[in-house]
Short mmCIF file of C-alpha atoms and ligand atoms in Angstrom, two decimals:
data_model
loop_
_atom_site.label_atom_id
_atom_site.label_comp_id
_atom_site.label_asym_id
_atom_site.label_seq_id
_atom_site.Cartn_x
_atom_site.Cartn_y
_atom_site.Cartn_z
CA UNK S 730 -11.08 -49.92 -33.61
CA UNK S 731 -8.83 -47.34 -31.99
CA UNK S 732 -8.81 -44.22 -34.18
CA UNK S 733 -5.16 -43.34 -33.51
CA UNK S 734 -3.56 -42.67 -36.88
CA UNK S 735 -6.86 -42.48 -38.81
CA UNK S 736 -7.11 -39.50 -41.15
CA UNK S 737 -10.21 -37.45 -40.41
CA UNK S 738 -11.28 -34.30 -42.26
CA UNK S 739 -13.79 -31.96 -40.64
CA UNK S 740 -15.69 -29.44 -42.77
CA UNK S 741 -16.33 -26.32 -40.68
CA UNK S 742 -14.25 -24.57 -38.02
CA UNK S 743 -17.15 -23.47 -35.81
CA UNK S 744 -17.74 -24.46 -32.19
CA UNK S 745 -18.79 -28.00 -33.18
CA UNK S 746 -15.99 -28.65 -35.68
CA UNK S 747 -13.21 -27.37 -33.43
CA UNK S 748 -14.49 -29.25 -30.36
CA UNK S 749 -14.56 -32.40 -32.46
CA UNK S 750 -11.04 -31.75 -33.75
CA UNK S 751 -9.78 -31.63 -30.16
CA UNK S 752 -11.71 -34.72 -29.08
CA UNK S 753 -10.41 -36.75 -32.07
CA UNK S 754 -6.88 -35.50 -31.68
CA UNK S 755 -6.93 -36.54 -28.02
CA UNK S 756 -7.51 -40.09 -29.28
CA UNK S 757 -4.56 -39.83 -31.67
CA UNK S 758 -6.39 -39.26 -34.97
CA UNK S 759 -4.74 -37.19 -37.72
CA UNK S 760 -7.19 -34.32 -38.05
CA UNK S 761 -7.60 -31.50 -40.52
CA UNK S 762 -10.27 -28.81 -40.54
CA UNK S 763 -11.45 -27.12 -43.75
CA UNK S 764 -12.98 -23.71 -43.09
CA UNK S 765 -14.51 -21.56 -45.83
CA UNK S 766 -13.72 -18.21 -44.16
CA UNK S 767 -10.34 -16.46 -44.33
CA UNK S 768 -9.98 -16.68 -40.53
CA UNK S 769 -11.39 -18.68 -37.64
CA UNK S 770 -13.77 -16.12 -36.22
CA UNK S 771 -17.27 -15.77 -34.83
CA UNK S 772 -20.13 -13.31 -34.90
CA UNK S 773 -20.10 -10.66 -32.17
CA UNK S 774 -22.56 -12.30 -29.83
CA UNK S 775 -22.70 -14.25 -26.62
CA UNK S 776 -23.86 -17.76 -25.82
CA UNK S 777 -24.87 -19.51 -22.65
CA UNK S 778 -22.94 -22.71 -21.97
CA UNK S 779 -24.86 -24.89 -19.53
CA UNK S 780 -23.19 -27.54 -17.28
CA UNK S 781 -23.58 -30.29 -19.90
CA UNK S 782 -21.46 -28.24 -22.33
CA UNK S 783 -19.00 -27.18 -19.65
CA UNK S 784 -18.48 -30.89 -18.86
CA UNK S 785 -17.20 -31.47 -22.41
CA UNK S 786 -14.80 -28.51 -22.29
CA UNK S 787 -13.60 -29.71 -18.89
CA UNK S 788 -12.98 -33.24 -20.14
CA UNK S 789 -10.94 -31.80 -23.02
CA UNK S 790 -8.72 -30.02 -20.49
CA UNK S 791 -10.13 -26.54 -21.17
CA UNK S 792 -12.17 -26.09 -17.96
CA UNK S 793 -9.87 -23.56 -16.26
CA UNK S 794 -9.14 -21.58 -19.42
CA UNK S 795 -12.85 -21.46 -20.25
CA UNK S 796 -13.75 -20.33 -16.71
CA UNK S 797 -11.33 -17.40 -17.15
CA UNK S 798 -12.98 -16.11 -20.33
CA UNK S 799 -16.58 -16.60 -19.19
CA UNK S 800 -18.94 -15.31 -16.49
CA UNK S 801 -20.66 -17.60 -13.94
CA UNK S 802 -24.43 -17.41 -14.40
CA UNK S 803 -26.08 -17.25 -10.98
CA UNK S 804 -29.72 -17.30 -12.02
CA UNK S 805 -32.24 -17.11 -14.83
CA UNK S 806 -34.68 -14.35 -13.92
CA UNK S 807 -38.04 -14.29 -15.75
CA UNK S 808 -39.45 -10.76 -15.83
CA UNK S 809 -42.55 -8.97 -16.97
CA UNK S 810 -41.74 -6.65 -19.83
CA UNK S 811 -43.32 -3.38 -18.67
CA UNK S 812 -41.73 -2.59 -15.34
CA UNK S 813 -39.03 -5.23 -15.58
CA UNK S 814 -40.46 -6.77 -12.37
CA UNK S 815 -39.24 -10.30 -11.59
CA UNK S 816 -41.94 -12.97 -12.01
CA UNK S 817 -39.83 -15.91 -10.95
CA UNK S 818 -36.25 -17.03 -10.67
CA UNK S 819 -34.28 -20.16 -11.47
CA UNK S 820 -31.49 -20.18 -8.92
CA UNK S 821 -28.42 -21.66 -10.63
CA UNK S 822 -26.40 -21.61 -7.41
CA UNK S 823 -28.40 -24.77 -6.59
CA UNK S 824 -26.60 -26.70 -9.36
CA UNK S 825 -24.26 -29.51 -8.18
CA UNK S 826 -21.38 -27.31 -9.39
CA UNK S 827 -22.59 -23.71 -8.98
CA UNK S 828 -19.76 -22.51 -11.26
CA UNK S 829 -20.83 -24.63 -14.20
CA UNK S 830 -23.44 -22.43 -15.94
CA UNK S 831 -21.49 -19.87 -17.98
CA UNK S 832 -21.93 -16.90 -20.30
CA UNK S 833 -19.25 -16.36 -22.94
CA UNK S 834 -18.56 -14.21 -25.98
CA UNK S 835 -18.53 -16.52 -29.00
CA UNK S 836 -15.32 -14.93 -30.32
CA UNK S 837 -13.53 -15.72 -27.03
CA UNK S 838 -14.69 -19.34 -27.04
CA UNK S 839 -13.71 -19.84 -30.69
CA UNK S 840 -10.28 -18.31 -30.03
CA UNK S 841 -9.72 -20.66 -27.10
CA UNK S 842 -10.76 -23.66 -29.20
CA UNK S 843 -8.70 -22.60 -32.24
CA UNK S 844 -5.56 -22.02 -30.15
CA UNK S 845 -5.95 -25.42 -28.45
CA UNK S 846 -6.60 -27.14 -31.78
CA UNK S 847 -3.44 -25.65 -33.31
CA UNK S 848 -1.37 -26.54 -30.24
CA UNK S 849 -2.68 -30.10 -30.42
CA UNK S 850 -1.30 -30.44 -33.97
CA UNK S 851 -4.52 -30.23 -35.99
CA UNK S 852 -4.14 -28.74 -39.48
CA UNK S 853 -6.47 -25.76 -39.99
CA UNK S 854 -6.96 -24.86 -43.65
CA UNK S 855 -8.72 -21.57 -44.35
CA UNK S 856 -10.51 -20.43 -47.52
CA UNK S 857 -11.53 -24.03 -48.22
CA UNK S 858 -15.18 -23.93 -49.18
CA UNK S 859 -16.67 -27.39 -49.56
CA UNK S 860 -19.15 -27.81 -52.40
CA UNK S 861 -20.16 -31.39 -51.84
CA UNK S 862 -19.11 -34.64 -50.23
CA UNK S 863 -18.95 -38.04 -51.90
CA UNK S 864 -19.30 -40.89 -49.35
CA UNK S 865 -17.50 -44.15 -50.10
CA UNK S 866 -14.66 -46.44 -49.05
CA UNK S 867 -12.43 -43.38 -49.44
CA UNK S 868 -14.79 -40.41 -49.02
CA UNK S 869 -14.07 -37.14 -50.81
CA UNK S 870 -14.81 -33.43 -50.33
CA UNK S 871 -15.10 -31.43 -53.54
CA UNK S 872 -13.96 -27.85 -52.97
CA UNK S 873 -15.24 -24.68 -54.65
CA UNK S 874 -11.71 -23.91 -55.89
CA UNK S 875 -11.73 -27.10 -57.97
CA UNK S 876 -9.50 -29.13 -55.61
CA UNK S 877 -10.65 -32.12 -53.64
CA UNK S 878 -9.65 -33.77 -50.38
CA UNK S 879 -9.83 -37.51 -49.69
CA UNK S 880 -9.54 -39.03 -46.27
CA UNK S 881 -10.46 -42.08 -44.14
CA UNK S 882 -13.45 -40.25 -42.67
CA UNK S 883 -15.19 -36.93 -43.40
CA UNK S 884 -17.38 -35.06 -40.92
CA UNK S 885 -19.76 -32.27 -41.91
CA UNK S 886 -19.69 -29.72 -39.07
CA UNK S 887 -20.63 -27.03 -41.55
CA UNK S 888 -23.64 -25.52 -39.85
CA UNK S 889 -27.18 -25.01 -41.00
CA UNK S 890 -26.38 -24.75 -44.71
CA UNK S 891 -24.41 -28.01 -44.61
CA UNK S 892 -23.30 -29.47 -47.93
CA UNK S 893 -23.28 -33.01 -46.49
CA UNK S 894 -26.78 -33.00 -45.00
CA UNK S 895 -28.61 -33.04 -48.39
CA UNK S 896 -26.29 -35.80 -49.66
CA UNK S 897 -27.52 -38.03 -46.81
CA UNK S 898 -31.08 -36.77 -46.43
CA UNK S 899 -32.16 -35.05 -49.65
CA UNK S 900 -33.09 -31.38 -49.74
CA UNK S 901 -35.59 -30.21 -47.10
CA UNK S 902 -37.02 -26.73 -46.94
CA UNK S 903 -37.06 -25.18 -43.46
CA UNK S 904 -40.04 -22.99 -42.63
CA UNK S 905 -40.13 -19.50 -41.19
CA UNK S 906 -41.47 -19.48 -37.61
CA UNK S 907 -42.84 -15.95 -37.85
CA UNK S 908 -40.13 -14.74 -35.45
CA UNK S 909 -36.97 -12.72 -35.91
CA UNK S 910 -34.11 -12.40 -33.42
CA UNK S 911 -32.16 -9.17 -33.03
CA UNK S 912 -28.74 -9.57 -31.47
CA UNK S 913 -26.19 -7.12 -30.07
CA UNK S 914 -23.39 -6.83 -27.52
CA UNK S 915 -23.43 -3.51 -25.64
CA UNK S 916 -21.33 -1.99 -22.82
CA UNK S 917 -22.61 -2.91 -19.37
CA UNK S 918 -23.31 0.65 -18.27
CA UNK S 919 -26.57 -0.40 -16.64
CA UNK S 920 -25.00 -2.65 -13.98
CA UNK S 921 -26.44 -5.90 -15.34
CA UNK S 922 -25.97 -8.58 -12.63
CA UNK S 923 -24.45 -12.03 -13.44
CA UNK S 924 -27.75 -13.62 -14.41
CA UNK S 925 -29.75 -14.21 -17.58
CA UNK S 926 -32.83 -11.99 -17.67
CA UNK S 927 -35.78 -12.95 -19.83
CA UNK S 928 -38.14 -9.97 -20.26
CA UNK S 929 -41.46 -11.45 -21.44
CA UNK S 930 -43.91 -9.31 -23.42
CA UNK S 931 -46.83 -9.93 -25.78
CA UNK S 932 -45.41 -11.41 -28.98
CA UNK S 933 -41.88 -10.46 -27.96
CA UNK S 934 -39.16 -11.20 -25.44
CA UNK S 935 -35.67 -9.93 -24.65
CA UNK S 936 -32.89 -12.06 -23.16
CA UNK S 937 -29.82 -10.37 -21.66
CA UNK S 938 -26.75 -11.54 -19.75
CA UNK S 939 -23.26 -10.19 -19.01
CA UNK S 940 -20.04 -11.17 -20.81
CA UNK S 941 -16.30 -10.52 -20.48
CA UNK S 942 -15.96 -10.10 -16.72
CA UNK S 943 -19.23 -8.17 -16.66
CA UNK S 944 -17.97 -5.39 -18.96
CA UNK S 945 -20.44 -6.16 -21.75
CA UNK S 946 -24.02 -7.36 -22.05
CA UNK S 947 -25.37 -9.74 -24.68
CA UNK S 948 -28.81 -8.93 -25.94
CA UNK S 949 -31.21 -11.14 -27.92
CA UNK S 950 -34.59 -9.56 -28.72
CA UNK S 951 -37.15 -11.83 -30.37
CA UNK S 952 -40.30 -10.48 -32.02
CA UNK S 953 -43.12 -12.09 -33.97
CA UNK S 954 -43.23 -10.69 -37.49
CA UNK S 955 -44.89 -11.62 -40.74
CA UNK S 956 -42.06 -10.61 -43.03
CA UNK S 957 -38.84 -12.49 -42.72
CA UNK S 958 -35.10 -12.27 -43.15
CA UNK S 959 -33.01 -14.99 -44.74
CA UNK S 960 -31.23 -17.25 -42.27
CA UNK S 961 -27.76 -15.94 -41.54
CA UNK S 962 -25.89 -13.41 -39.47
CA UNK S 963 -24.79 -11.07 -42.23
CA UNK S 964 -27.91 -8.89 -41.90
CA UNK S 965 -27.44 -5.67 -40.01
CA UNK S 966 -30.79 -4.35 -38.83
CA UNK S 967 -31.98 -0.78 -38.35
CA UNK S 968 -31.47 0.16 -34.66
CA UNK S 969 -34.43 2.56 -34.82
CA UNK S 970 -36.67 -0.30 -35.91
CA UNK S 971 -35.37 -2.44 -33.03
CA UNK S 972 -36.07 0.32 -30.48
CA UNK S 973 -39.54 0.93 -31.92
CA UNK S 974 -40.44 -2.77 -31.77
CA UNK S 975 -39.59 -2.94 -28.04
CA UNK S 976 -40.52 0.65 -27.09
CA UNK S 977 -42.96 -0.41 -24.35
CA UNK S 978 -40.36 -2.56 -22.52
CA UNK S 979 -39.13 -1.22 -19.16
CA UNK S 980 -36.44 -2.12 -16.62
CA UNK S 981 -32.95 -2.18 -18.16
CA UNK S 982 -34.24 -2.87 -21.66
CA UNK S 983 -34.46 0.75 -22.99
CA UNK S 984 -30.87 1.46 -21.94
CA UNK S 985 -29.63 -1.72 -23.58
CA UNK S 986 -31.52 -1.02 -26.81
CA UNK S 987 -30.26 2.54 -26.89
CA UNK S 988 -26.66 1.24 -26.94
CA UNK S 989 -27.30 -1.27 -29.75
CA UNK S 990 -26.09 0.72 -32.76
CA UNK S 991 -25.47 -2.10 -35.27
CA UNK S 992 -27.80 -4.96 -34.29
CA UNK S 993 -27.70 -8.21 -36.25
CA UNK S 994 -31.10 -9.53 -37.27
CA UNK S 995 -31.96 -13.11 -38.09
CA UNK S 996 -35.12 -14.87 -39.23
CA UNK S 997 -35.81 -17.92 -37.08
CA UNK S 998 -36.54 -21.05 -39.09
CA UNK S 999 -37.59 -24.49 -37.99
CA UNK S 1000 -35.75 -27.48 -39.40
CA UNK S 1001 -36.37 -31.14 -38.79
CA UNK S 1002 -33.58 -33.04 -37.10
CA UNK S 1003 -31.82 -34.97 -39.91
CA UNK S 1004 -33.03 -38.57 -40.16
CA UNK S 1005 -29.66 -39.90 -41.35
CA UNK S 1006 -26.59 -38.64 -39.53
CA UNK S 1007 -24.09 -40.82 -41.32
CA UNK S 1008 -23.27 -42.59 -44.58
CA UNK S 1009 -20.27 -44.58 -45.76
CA UNK S 1010 -17.34 -43.02 -43.85
CA UNK S 1011 -19.11 -39.67 -43.46
CA UNK S 1012 -21.18 -38.10 -40.65
CA UNK S 1013 -22.94 -34.90 -39.63
CA UNK S 1014 -22.43 -32.97 -36.39
CA UNK S 1015 -23.97 -29.94 -34.67
CA UNK S 1016 -26.22 -27.57 -36.63
CA UNK S 1017 -25.49 -29.55 -39.81
CA UNK S 1018 -27.60 -32.37 -38.32
CA UNK S 1019 -29.95 -30.45 -36.03
CA UNK S 1020 -30.30 -26.66 -36.16
CA UNK S 1021 -32.51 -25.53 -33.30
CA UNK S 1022 -34.43 -22.45 -32.30
CA UNK S 1023 -32.49 -20.59 -29.60
CA UNK S 1024 -35.15 -20.89 -26.85
CA UNK S 1025 -33.30 -23.52 -24.82
CA UNK S 1026 -29.81 -22.04 -25.44
CA UNK S 1027 -28.58 -25.52 -26.37
CA UNK S 1028 -27.47 -25.43 -30.04
CA UNK S 1029 -23.73 -25.02 -29.48
CA UNK S 1030 -23.86 -27.16 -26.36
CA UNK S 1031 -25.47 -30.01 -28.33
CA UNK S 1032 -22.67 -29.67 -30.92
CA UNK S 1033 -20.12 -30.05 -28.11
CA UNK S 1034 -21.90 -33.13 -26.77
CA UNK S 1035 -22.01 -34.58 -30.31
CA UNK S 1036 -18.27 -34.02 -30.65
CA UNK S 1037 -17.41 -35.91 -27.50
CA UNK S 1038 -19.73 -38.81 -28.27
CA UNK S 1039 -18.61 -39.15 -31.91
CA UNK S 1040 -14.91 -39.35 -30.96
CA UNK S 1041 -15.67 -41.75 -28.12
CA UNK S 1042 -17.88 -44.12 -30.14
CA UNK S 1043 -15.49 -44.22 -33.10
CA UNK S 1044 -12.64 -45.06 -30.78
CA UNK S 1045 -14.53 -47.86 -29.01
CA UNK S 1046 -16.27 -49.45 -32.00
CA UNK S 1047 -15.06 -52.45 -33.95
CA UNK S 1048 -15.27 -50.53 -37.20
CA UNK S 1049 -16.25 -47.10 -38.51
CA UNK S 1050 -19.76 -48.16 -39.55
CA UNK S 1051 -20.55 -49.41 -36.05
CA UNK S 1052 -19.00 -46.31 -34.44
CA UNK S 1053 -21.12 -44.01 -36.61
CA UNK S 1054 -24.30 -46.00 -35.92
CA UNK S 1055 -23.60 -45.89 -32.15
CA UNK S 1056 -23.07 -42.15 -32.41
CA UNK S 1057 -26.45 -41.55 -34.08
CA UNK S 1058 -28.24 -43.96 -31.72
CA UNK S 1059 -26.77 -42.25 -28.67
CA UNK S 1060 -27.46 -38.73 -29.82
CA UNK S 1061 -30.57 -38.49 -31.95
CA UNK S 1062 -33.37 -39.00 -29.39
CA UNK S 1063 -31.80 -36.58 -26.94
CA UNK S 1064 -31.32 -33.91 -29.60
CA UNK S 1065 -34.90 -34.34 -30.89
CA UNK S 1066 -36.19 -33.80 -27.34
CA UNK S 1067 -34.11 -30.63 -26.89
CA UNK S 1068 -35.17 -29.23 -30.29
CA UNK S 1069 -38.85 -29.96 -29.59
CA UNK S 1070 -38.63 -28.35 -26.16
CA UNK S 1071 -37.11 -25.24 -27.75
CA UNK S 1072 -39.89 -25.22 -30.39
CA UNK S 1073 -42.48 -25.23 -27.60
CA UNK S 1074 -40.90 -22.43 -25.57
CA UNK S 1075 -41.56 -19.27 -27.56
CA UNK S 1076 -45.30 -19.11 -26.91
CA UNK S 1077 -44.70 -19.33 -23.15
CA UNK S 1078 -42.71 -16.10 -23.24
CA UNK S 1079 -44.98 -14.41 -25.78
CA UNK S 1080 -48.52 -14.67 -24.39
CA UNK S 1081 -50.48 -11.78 -25.92
CA UNK S 1082 -53.71 -12.06 -23.98
CA UNK S 1083 -53.14 -10.01 -20.76
CA UNK S 1084 -55.37 -12.32 -18.68
CA UNK S 1085 -53.55 -15.43 -19.79
CA UNK S 1086 -50.24 -13.69 -19.28
CA UNK S 1087 -51.13 -12.67 -15.70
CA UNK S 1088 -52.33 -16.18 -14.91
CA UNK S 1089 -49.21 -17.78 -16.37
CA UNK S 1090 -46.95 -15.33 -14.51
CA UNK S 1091 -48.86 -15.92 -11.28
CA UNK S 1092 -48.39 -19.68 -11.68
CA UNK S 1093 -44.69 -19.28 -12.43
CA UNK S 1094 -44.23 -16.95 -9.47
CA UNK S 1095 -45.97 -19.34 -7.09
CA UNK S 1096 -43.94 -22.27 -8.32
CA UNK S 1097 -40.74 -20.27 -7.82
CA UNK S 1098 -41.72 -19.40 -4.24
CA UNK S 1099 -43.26 -22.71 -3.14
CA UNK S 1100 -40.93 -25.12 -4.90
CA UNK S 1101 -37.75 -23.32 -5.98
CA UNK S 1102 -35.86 -26.65 -6.25
CA UNK S 1103 -38.48 -27.95 -8.67
CA UNK S 1104 -37.96 -25.01 -11.00
CA UNK S 1105 -34.37 -26.11 -11.50
CA UNK S 1106 -34.87 -29.88 -11.37
CA UNK S 1107 -37.19 -29.76 -14.41
CA UNK S 1108 -33.99 -29.14 -16.43
CA UNK S 1109 -31.99 -32.00 -14.85
CA UNK S 1110 -32.41 -34.08 -18.00
CA UNK S 1111 -30.49 -31.43 -19.90
CA UNK S 1112 -27.99 -29.96 -17.46
CA UNK S 1113 -27.10 -33.08 -15.45
CA UNK S 1114 -26.50 -35.20 -18.53
CA UNK S 1115 -22.73 -35.60 -18.71
CA UNK S 1116 -21.66 -37.31 -21.94
CA UNK S 1117 -18.11 -37.57 -20.65
CA UNK S 1118 -19.06 -39.41 -17.44
CA UNK S 1119 -18.78 -42.93 -18.82
CA UNK S 1120 -15.18 -42.53 -19.93
C1 FAD P 1162 -30.17 -16.00 -31.51
C2 FAD P 1162 -29.36 -17.23 -31.20
C3 FAD P 1162 -28.90 -17.44 -29.90
C4 FAD P 1162 -28.21 -18.63 -29.57
N1 FAD P 1162 -27.80 -18.81 -28.28
C5 FAD P 1162 -27.20 -19.99 -27.94
C6 FAD P 1162 -26.81 -20.25 -26.58
O1 FAD P 1162 -27.00 -19.41 -25.70
N2 FAD P 1162 -26.22 -21.44 -26.28
C7 FAD P 1162 -25.99 -22.40 -27.25
O2 FAD P 1162 -25.47 -23.49 -26.91
N3 FAD P 1162 -26.33 -22.17 -28.54
C8 FAD P 1162 -26.93 -21.01 -28.91
N4 FAD P 1162 -27.27 -20.78 -30.21
C9 FAD P 1162 -27.02 -21.84 -31.23
C10 FAD P 1162 -25.59 -21.88 -31.72
O3 FAD P 1162 -25.23 -20.62 -32.19
C11 FAD P 1162 -25.41 -22.93 -32.83
O4 FAD P 1162 -26.13 -24.10 -32.52
C12 FAD P 1162 -23.94 -23.30 -32.98
O5 FAD P 1162 -23.19 -22.18 -33.42
C13 FAD P 1162 -23.74 -24.47 -33.96
O6 FAD P 1162 -22.36 -24.73 -34.09
P1 FAD P 1162 -21.80 -25.51 -35.36
O7 FAD P 1162 -20.34 -25.60 -35.16
O8 FAD P 1162 -22.59 -26.76 -35.56
O9 FAD P 1162 -22.15 -24.59 -36.61
P2 FAD P 1162 -21.66 -23.12 -36.95
O10 FAD P 1162 -21.43 -22.32 -35.73
O11 FAD P 1162 -22.64 -22.60 -37.96
O12 FAD P 1162 -20.25 -23.35 -37.66
C14 FAD P 1162 -20.15 -23.87 -38.97
C15 FAD P 1162 -18.77 -23.51 -39.53
O13 FAD P 1162 -18.65 -24.14 -40.80
C16 FAD P 1162 -18.19 -23.21 -41.76
N5 FAD P 1162 -18.76 -23.63 -43.05
C17 FAD P 1162 -20.06 -23.59 -43.42
N6 FAD P 1162 -20.21 -24.09 -44.67
C18 FAD P 1162 -18.98 -24.45 -45.08
C19 FAD P 1162 -18.49 -25.01 -46.29
N7 FAD P 1162 -19.32 -25.31 -47.31
N8 FAD P 1162 -17.16 -25.27 -46.39
C20 FAD P 1162 -16.32 -24.98 -45.37
N9 FAD P 1162 -16.72 -24.42 -44.21
C21 FAD P 1162 -18.04 -24.17 -44.07
C22 FAD P 1162 -18.73 -21.87 -41.28
O14 FAD P 1162 -18.00 -20.78 -41.81
C23 FAD P 1162 -18.57 -22.02 -39.77
O15 FAD P 1162 -17.28 -21.65 -39.35
C24 FAD P 1162 -27.95 -19.60 -30.58
C25 FAD P 1162 -28.37 -19.38 -31.90
C26 FAD P 1162 -29.08 -18.21 -32.20
C27 FAD P 1162 -29.55 -18.00 -33.61
#
């Protein structure tokens, strides 16, 4: 079943929805995107795009444009929190393509995707908040303004509060992990090198990396806390509280925190990966199917992989039902593994017992010195997986 000429409506103009729009349009589908906001925009924050995500952008013809708006990540440096001393280092120049691990401002990536989507002839409709989706031979989106949209196929790329997910899976309550993430972009006045730095302290860690040609630095500071914030980026935290929570961190951290005048703060919740990713002529994609904790930096990248695979499987299948089943079968196990790995990562950064922390850091340091290649190859299953390779 080639999808050329099929009408496909995507709910959500985020990284997942726009990547899907491009991938479907490249196969000739008639695509429209319904976005609830009054503009296609993103929160002021960075993301890391690992080689498996870069592969998707490349295959969609955006490789060069994306390289221009992003910074090449040369290493991931794990550091002790107090003096900022390096414990070990994951050398990303050892990747098959050393230019393929990138740091980008979300707003720059979304602008690139939105421009490409418009140029490709996709209809972008703003201020279209979906209220629910009715699967069926001719599926329907009910909109908050009282209108509805029918199409051949409807995809929910509407993020972690998806309206389609409960239709397919029932309502599930996520649970608070006991961690909050502070996020800010600050000027790079401290000479941050082109690497991701993970500063590991008891019950807390700070991740930083440069953006926008090295002019800015993205900062994510995670702390364990009993009280919690609702999930969402609209919360602006108190910068004094942020500085106090990480006051004993050294290295570049104090300077970065000092510059964070309007930090966003976000409670980190754990969600199960949706059991059912599709119904009759409807499917979920990205965070709508599988929100993840940020500790593997793979949420947006998984949404990009989903987008490629969904367009590909629909185009190759004999009918929509088979294409959607192939999509879920191809994606679900991989995504579950990534989400579970991210769930397991926080405690490694957050060891509170100083003896255990020293021992863990010693082990990491030795591994980095004795077997530097092994440090990187443990992530081969993520980074070397190229969903576009079997085109
Ligand atoms: C602290 C932190 C750091 C992270 N770092 C990274 C990283 O380094 N690398 C990485 O790959 N990922 C990272 N992520 C994860 C990443 O941000 C998400 O996985 C990714 O944004 C998911 O994309 P999406 O398109 O599925 O959903 P979203 O980005 O949530 O987009 C959903 C879109 O749908 C729209 N929408 C929602 N509901 C409706 C509705 N009812 N009707 C119409 N439109 C609707 C929204 O307005 C939005 O535009 C991080 C996340 C956090 C919290």
